[in-house]
XYZ file of C-alpha atoms in Angstrom:
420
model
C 154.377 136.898 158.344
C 157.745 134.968 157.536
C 157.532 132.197 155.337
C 158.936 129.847 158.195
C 155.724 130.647 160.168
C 153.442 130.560 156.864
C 155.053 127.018 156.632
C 154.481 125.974 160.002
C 150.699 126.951 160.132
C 150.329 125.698 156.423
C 151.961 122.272 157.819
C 149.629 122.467 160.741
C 146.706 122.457 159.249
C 147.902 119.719 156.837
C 148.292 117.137 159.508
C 144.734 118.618 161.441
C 143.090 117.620 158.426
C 144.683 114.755 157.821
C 144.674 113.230 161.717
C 140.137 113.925 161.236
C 140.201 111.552 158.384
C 141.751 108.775 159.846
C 140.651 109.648 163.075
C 137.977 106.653 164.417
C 135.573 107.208 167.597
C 136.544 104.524 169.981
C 134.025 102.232 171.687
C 134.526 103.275 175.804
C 135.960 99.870 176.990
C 138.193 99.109 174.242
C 142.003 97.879 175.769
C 144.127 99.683 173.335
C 143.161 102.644 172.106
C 145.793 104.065 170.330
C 146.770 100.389 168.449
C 143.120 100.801 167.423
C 143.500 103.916 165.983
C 146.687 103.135 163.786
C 145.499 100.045 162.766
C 142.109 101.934 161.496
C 144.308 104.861 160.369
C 146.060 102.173 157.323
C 142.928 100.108 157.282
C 141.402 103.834 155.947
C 144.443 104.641 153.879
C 144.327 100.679 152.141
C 141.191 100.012 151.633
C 138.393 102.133 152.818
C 139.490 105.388 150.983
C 140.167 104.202 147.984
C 136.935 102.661 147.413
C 135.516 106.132 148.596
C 137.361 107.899 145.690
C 135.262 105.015 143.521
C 132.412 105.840 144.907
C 132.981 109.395 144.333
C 134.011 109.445 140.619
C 130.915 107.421 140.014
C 132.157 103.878 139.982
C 129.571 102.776 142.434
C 128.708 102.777 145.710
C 130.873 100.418 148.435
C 128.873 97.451 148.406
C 128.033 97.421 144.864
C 131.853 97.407 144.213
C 132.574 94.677 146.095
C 134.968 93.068 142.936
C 137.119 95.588 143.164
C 138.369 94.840 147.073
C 139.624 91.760 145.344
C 143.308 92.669 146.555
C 145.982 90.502 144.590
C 148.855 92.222 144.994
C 152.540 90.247 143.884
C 150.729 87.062 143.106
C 152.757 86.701 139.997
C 155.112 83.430 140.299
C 158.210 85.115 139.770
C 157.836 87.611 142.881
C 158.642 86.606 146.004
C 156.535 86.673 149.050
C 157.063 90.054 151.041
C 158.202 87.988 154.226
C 160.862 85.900 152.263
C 162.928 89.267 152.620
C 162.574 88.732 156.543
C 165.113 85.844 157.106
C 164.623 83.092 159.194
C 162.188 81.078 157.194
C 162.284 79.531 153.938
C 158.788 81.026 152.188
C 157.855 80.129 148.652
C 154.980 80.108 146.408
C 153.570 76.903 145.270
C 150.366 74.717 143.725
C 148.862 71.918 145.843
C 145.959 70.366 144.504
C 145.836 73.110 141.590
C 144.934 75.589 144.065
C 148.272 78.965 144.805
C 149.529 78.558 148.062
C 152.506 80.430 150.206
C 154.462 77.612 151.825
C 156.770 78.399 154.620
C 159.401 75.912 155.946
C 162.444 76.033 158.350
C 165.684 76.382 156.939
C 166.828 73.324 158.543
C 163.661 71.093 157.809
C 165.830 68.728 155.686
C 167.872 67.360 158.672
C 165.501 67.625 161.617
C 162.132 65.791 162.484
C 159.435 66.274 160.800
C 157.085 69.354 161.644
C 153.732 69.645 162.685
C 151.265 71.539 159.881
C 149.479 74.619 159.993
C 146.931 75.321 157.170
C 145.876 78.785 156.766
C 143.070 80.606 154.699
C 142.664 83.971 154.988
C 139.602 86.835 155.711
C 138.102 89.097 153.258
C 134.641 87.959 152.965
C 135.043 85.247 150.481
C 135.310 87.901 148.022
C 138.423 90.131 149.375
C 142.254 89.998 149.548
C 144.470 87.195 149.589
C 147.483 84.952 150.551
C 149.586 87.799 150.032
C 147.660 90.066 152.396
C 148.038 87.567 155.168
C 151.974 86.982 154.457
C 153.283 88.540 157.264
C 150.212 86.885 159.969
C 151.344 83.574 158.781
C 154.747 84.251 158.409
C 154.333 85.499 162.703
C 152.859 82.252 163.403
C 155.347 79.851 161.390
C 158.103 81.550 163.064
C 157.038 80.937 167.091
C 155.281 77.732 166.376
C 157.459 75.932 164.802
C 155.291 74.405 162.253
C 155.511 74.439 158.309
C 153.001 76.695 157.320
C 150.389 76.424 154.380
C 149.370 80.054 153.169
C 146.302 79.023 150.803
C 144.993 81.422 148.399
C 141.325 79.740 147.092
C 139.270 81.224 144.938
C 136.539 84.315 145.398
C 133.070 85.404 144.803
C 131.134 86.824 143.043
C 133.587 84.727 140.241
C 133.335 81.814 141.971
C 130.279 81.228 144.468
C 129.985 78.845 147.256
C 131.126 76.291 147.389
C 134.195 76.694 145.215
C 136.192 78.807 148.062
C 135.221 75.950 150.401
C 136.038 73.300 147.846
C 139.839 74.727 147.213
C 140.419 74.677 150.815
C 139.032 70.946 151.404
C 141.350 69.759 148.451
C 144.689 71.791 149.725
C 143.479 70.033 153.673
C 143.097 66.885 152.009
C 146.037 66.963 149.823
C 148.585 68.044 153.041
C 147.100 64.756 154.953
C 148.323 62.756 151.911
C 151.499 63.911 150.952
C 152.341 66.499 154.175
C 155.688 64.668 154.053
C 156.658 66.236 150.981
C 157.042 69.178 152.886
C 158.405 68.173 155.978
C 155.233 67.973 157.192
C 154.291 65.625 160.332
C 150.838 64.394 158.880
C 149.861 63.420 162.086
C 150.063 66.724 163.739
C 148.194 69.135 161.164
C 145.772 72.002 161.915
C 143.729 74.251 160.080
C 142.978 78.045 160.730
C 141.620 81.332 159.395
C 140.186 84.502 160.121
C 136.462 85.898 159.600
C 135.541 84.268 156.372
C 139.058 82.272 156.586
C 137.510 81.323 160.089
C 133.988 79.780 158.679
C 136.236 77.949 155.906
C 138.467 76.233 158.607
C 135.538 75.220 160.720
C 133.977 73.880 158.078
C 136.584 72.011 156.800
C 137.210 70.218 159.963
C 133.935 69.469 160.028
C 133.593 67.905 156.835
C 136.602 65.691 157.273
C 135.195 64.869 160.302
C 132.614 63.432 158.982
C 134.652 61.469 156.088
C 135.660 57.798 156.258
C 139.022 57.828 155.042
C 142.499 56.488 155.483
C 143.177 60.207 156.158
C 144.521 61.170 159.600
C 142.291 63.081 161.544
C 143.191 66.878 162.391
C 145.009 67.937 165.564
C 143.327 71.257 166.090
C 141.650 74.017 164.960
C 142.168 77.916 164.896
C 138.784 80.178 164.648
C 139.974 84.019 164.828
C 136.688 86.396 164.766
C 135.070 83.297 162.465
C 131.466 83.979 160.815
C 129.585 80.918 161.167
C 125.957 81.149 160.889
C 123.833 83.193 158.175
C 120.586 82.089 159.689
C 120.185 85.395 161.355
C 122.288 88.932 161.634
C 120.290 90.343 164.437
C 122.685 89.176 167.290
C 123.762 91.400 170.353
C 127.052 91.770 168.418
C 125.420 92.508 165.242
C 123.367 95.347 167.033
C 125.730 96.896 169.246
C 128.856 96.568 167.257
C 127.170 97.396 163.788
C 129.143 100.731 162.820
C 131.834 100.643 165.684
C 134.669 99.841 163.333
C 134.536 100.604 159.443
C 136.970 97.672 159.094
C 133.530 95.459 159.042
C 129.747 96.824 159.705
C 127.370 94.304 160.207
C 125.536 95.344 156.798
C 129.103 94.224 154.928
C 129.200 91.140 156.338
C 125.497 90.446 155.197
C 126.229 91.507 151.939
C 129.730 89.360 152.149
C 127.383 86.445 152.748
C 124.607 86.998 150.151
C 127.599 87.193 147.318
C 129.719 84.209 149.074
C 125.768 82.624 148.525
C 125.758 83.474 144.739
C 123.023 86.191 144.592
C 125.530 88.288 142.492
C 128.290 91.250 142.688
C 126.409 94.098 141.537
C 123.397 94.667 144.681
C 125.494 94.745 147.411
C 123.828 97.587 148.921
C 120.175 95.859 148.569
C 121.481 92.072 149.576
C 122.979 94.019 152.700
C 119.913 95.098 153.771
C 118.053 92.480 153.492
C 120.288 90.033 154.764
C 121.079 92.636 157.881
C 117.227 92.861 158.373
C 116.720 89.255 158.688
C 114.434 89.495 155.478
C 116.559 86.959 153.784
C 114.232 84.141 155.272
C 110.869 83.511 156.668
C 110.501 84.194 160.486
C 108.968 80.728 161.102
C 112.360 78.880 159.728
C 114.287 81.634 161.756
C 112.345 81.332 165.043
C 110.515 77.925 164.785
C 112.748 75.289 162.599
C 115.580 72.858 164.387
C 118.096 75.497 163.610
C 116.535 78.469 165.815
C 118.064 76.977 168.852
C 121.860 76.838 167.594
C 121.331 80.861 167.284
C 119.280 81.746 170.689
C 120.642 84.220 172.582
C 120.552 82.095 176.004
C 123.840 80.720 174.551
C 125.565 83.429 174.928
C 127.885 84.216 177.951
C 125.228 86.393 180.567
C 127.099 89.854 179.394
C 126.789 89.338 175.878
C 123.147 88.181 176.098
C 121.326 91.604 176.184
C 122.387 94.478 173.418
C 123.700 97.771 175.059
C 122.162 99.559 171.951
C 118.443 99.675 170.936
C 117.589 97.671 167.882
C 115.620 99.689 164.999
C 112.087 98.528 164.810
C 112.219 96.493 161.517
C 108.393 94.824 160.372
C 108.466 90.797 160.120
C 108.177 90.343 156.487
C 111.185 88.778 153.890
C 111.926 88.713 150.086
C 110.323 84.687 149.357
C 112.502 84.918 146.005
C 115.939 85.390 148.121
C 114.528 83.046 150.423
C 114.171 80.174 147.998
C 117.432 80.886 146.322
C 119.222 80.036 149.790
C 116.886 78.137 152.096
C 119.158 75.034 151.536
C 122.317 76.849 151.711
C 121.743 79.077 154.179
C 121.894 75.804 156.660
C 124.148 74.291 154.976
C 127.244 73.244 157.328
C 129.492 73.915 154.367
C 128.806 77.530 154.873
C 126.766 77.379 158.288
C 129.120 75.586 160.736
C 127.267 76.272 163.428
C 124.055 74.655 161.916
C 125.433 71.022 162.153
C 123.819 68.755 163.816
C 126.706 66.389 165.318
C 130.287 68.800 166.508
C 131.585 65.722 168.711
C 134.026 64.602 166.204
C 135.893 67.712 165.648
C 139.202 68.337 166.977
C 140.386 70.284 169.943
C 140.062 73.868 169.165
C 140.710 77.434 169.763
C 138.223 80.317 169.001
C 139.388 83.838 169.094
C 136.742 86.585 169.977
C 136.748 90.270 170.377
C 134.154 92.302 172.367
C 134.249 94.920 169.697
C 133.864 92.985 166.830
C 130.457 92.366 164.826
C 130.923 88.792 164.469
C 131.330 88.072 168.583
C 128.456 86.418 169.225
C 129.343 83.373 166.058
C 132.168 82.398 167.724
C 130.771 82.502 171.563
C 128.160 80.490 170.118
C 129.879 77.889 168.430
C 132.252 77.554 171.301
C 129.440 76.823 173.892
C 128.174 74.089 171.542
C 131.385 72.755 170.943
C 131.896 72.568 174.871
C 128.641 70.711 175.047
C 130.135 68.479 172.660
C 132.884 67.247 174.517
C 135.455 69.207 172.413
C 138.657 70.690 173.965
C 137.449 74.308 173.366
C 139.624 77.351 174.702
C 138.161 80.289 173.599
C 140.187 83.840 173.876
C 137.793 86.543 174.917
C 139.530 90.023 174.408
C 138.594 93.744 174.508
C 139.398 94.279 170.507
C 138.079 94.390 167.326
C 137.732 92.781 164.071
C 140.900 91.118 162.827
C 143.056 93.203 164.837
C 145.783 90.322 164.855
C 146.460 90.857 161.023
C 149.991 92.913 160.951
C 150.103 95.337 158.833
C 152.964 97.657 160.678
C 155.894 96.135 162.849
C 155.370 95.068 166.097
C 155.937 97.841 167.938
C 152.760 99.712 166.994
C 150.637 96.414 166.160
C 147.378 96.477 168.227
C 147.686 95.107 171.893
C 144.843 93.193 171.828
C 145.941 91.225 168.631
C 149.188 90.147 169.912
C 147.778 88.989 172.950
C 145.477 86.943 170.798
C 148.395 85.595 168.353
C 150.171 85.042 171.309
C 147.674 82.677 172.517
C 147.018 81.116 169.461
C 150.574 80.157 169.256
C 150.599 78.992 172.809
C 147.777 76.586 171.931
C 148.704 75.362 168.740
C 152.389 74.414 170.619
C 151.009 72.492 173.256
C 148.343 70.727 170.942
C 150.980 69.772 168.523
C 153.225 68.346 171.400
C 150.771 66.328 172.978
């Protein structure tokens, strides 16, 4: 056999191997298959293998090394932002309210108009990644929209439980309605937004300030993308059916997410997963019976959603009193439980971004309906993806489909709220 051949089989078998480990089963339905594929293909290579290879060598399991997803990458003051390398926008680091943030202005901010405001806070969990990670997003958005951008990197479990994450991201909020001049910013025209955990901390930062008597202006809109925003239950059609579909987030991680966001600790991921995912984290009677049962019933839902396509595991009706006591108060608290507020009607008009594939569907869908009910302006973007697939992490020509159709919406909105 010539070496050439030897080479070619050799080379063969390389990329065989390769192409099965970042190979991921698609749900049948899903609207672009082969953007899912890459984007699970460097989701794999990131993040999920590497915390394999801990796992392996004995550094824990997954969910017990939650601390380690903690992804700060060039946070250091003296390096620039990736995307301030792209052109076209002016992006800096910064400090508002003693909290990091990415800013991102228009070169020629100084002689035109003011700008409308878009604060930003990105997924992860509470616990993961960073302002960095979401660079390039915000940088996507800044850039079609128009607006001065606020990249804010709070701080993240198990360090620094709820509600110090959701206290960093109030303050930055707050801070931007002060002084949003300062940085071109039209204070009158600012909106918060986020993604997954990002997502729960912008809705609940709307709603707390719109709850607040202050000399503040009110916000112009908010952004939900894929936002968690209930913990009352993790038992929902989308919990079920989308559970293991994408390793980018199984419904047991988000549970476990929760429980650290919570402040049950970093080190029993695995065992705050399962009971969280299991609905053992509180009593049935305060699931099915208290005030909040109805914010979470399943009659909510849009009809297709209502019913899961996959058979839930028989699970018996009991739950862990200590964990329950720990966060009975917490666990409804609108700080971390948007969706268990009592009053939404003085929230802001608002866009929620869903994906059929993605775990946390059914949060969204739900908190749209009641924000409808409300009498909120409430567009909601109901696509055939999957969890956070608008983050870029390639260029645009192999970014998933059915995340720049969402983005692309999202910037649609955010331009027409801003103008009106």
């Amino acid at each position: 056999m010539s070496k050439l051949k030897l080479f070619a089989i050799i080379w063969a078998m390389v990329v065989a191997i390769m192409a099965g480990f970042l190979y991921t089963p698609l749900p049948e339905g899903i609207e672009d298959p082969f953007g899912a594929i890459v984007f699970m293909a460097f989701w794999k290579i990131l993040v999920r293998y590497p915390q394999l290879t801990r796992e392996f060598f004995g550094q824990g399991r997954y969910l017990d090394n939650l601390e380690a997803m903690q992804i700060h990458i060039f946070q250091e003051d003296e390096m620039r932002p990736i995307s301030s390398w792209f052109g076209g926008l002016n992006v800096t680091r910064s400090t508002i309210a003693g909290v990091p943030v990415i800013v991102y202005k228009h070169w020629d901010d100084e002689d035109a108009d003011l700008r409308p405001g878009f604060v930003y806070f990105h997924g992860g969990g509470w616990i993961a990644a960073s302002a960095d990670v979401y660079d390039w997003t915000v940088y996507d958005i800044a850039m079609r929209t128009g607006v001065v951008a606020i990249n804010v990197d709070y701080r993240l479990a198990p360090q620094h439980p709820f509600p110090a994450g959701f206290d960093d991201v109030v303050s930055v909020t707050r801070y931007i309605l002060r002084h949003g001049k300062k940085f071109g910013i039209d204070v009158s025209r600012v909106g918060v937004a986020g993604d997954s955990a990002g997502g729960n901390l912008a809705a609940a930062t709307a709603l707390h300030l719109s709850k607040m008597s202050s000399d503040l202006p009110q916000l112009k809109y908010q952004v939900l993308l894929h936002p968690v925003l209930q913990g009352l239950t993790f038992r929902l059609p989308a919990h079920l059916d989308n559970a293991e579909t994408f390793p980018i987030l199984y419904a047991k991680h988000i549970a476990a997410f929760a429980s650290i966001y919570l402040g049950l600790g970093g080190r029993n991921g695995e065992f705050h997963g399962t009971i969280f995912f299991e609905n053992h984290h509180v009593s049935p009677e305060f699931r099915t019976k208290s005030k909040y049962a109805k914010y979470v019933d399943e009659k909510n839902l849009p009809e297709k959603y209502r019913t899961p396509k996959k058979t839930a595991p028989i699970i018996n009706d009991s739950h862990n009193e200590t964990i329950f006591q720990r966060i009975k108060s917490l666990i409804v608290d609108p700080r971390f439980s948007p969706l268990m507020a009592d009053d939404l009607t003085k929230l802001p008009p608002t866009m929620v971004v869903v994906q059929k594939y993605d775990v946390l569907r059914d949060d969204g869908l739900l908190y749209a309906k009641r924000l409808r009910d409300s009498g909120v302006e409430t567009v909601v973007h109901d696509g055939k993806g999957f969890h956070i697939d608008h983050l870029k992490l390639a260029p645009e020509f192999i970014h998933s489909k059915t995340g720049a159709k969402a983005v692309k919406d999202v910037c649609k909105f955010i331009s027409r709220i801003t103008r009106s």
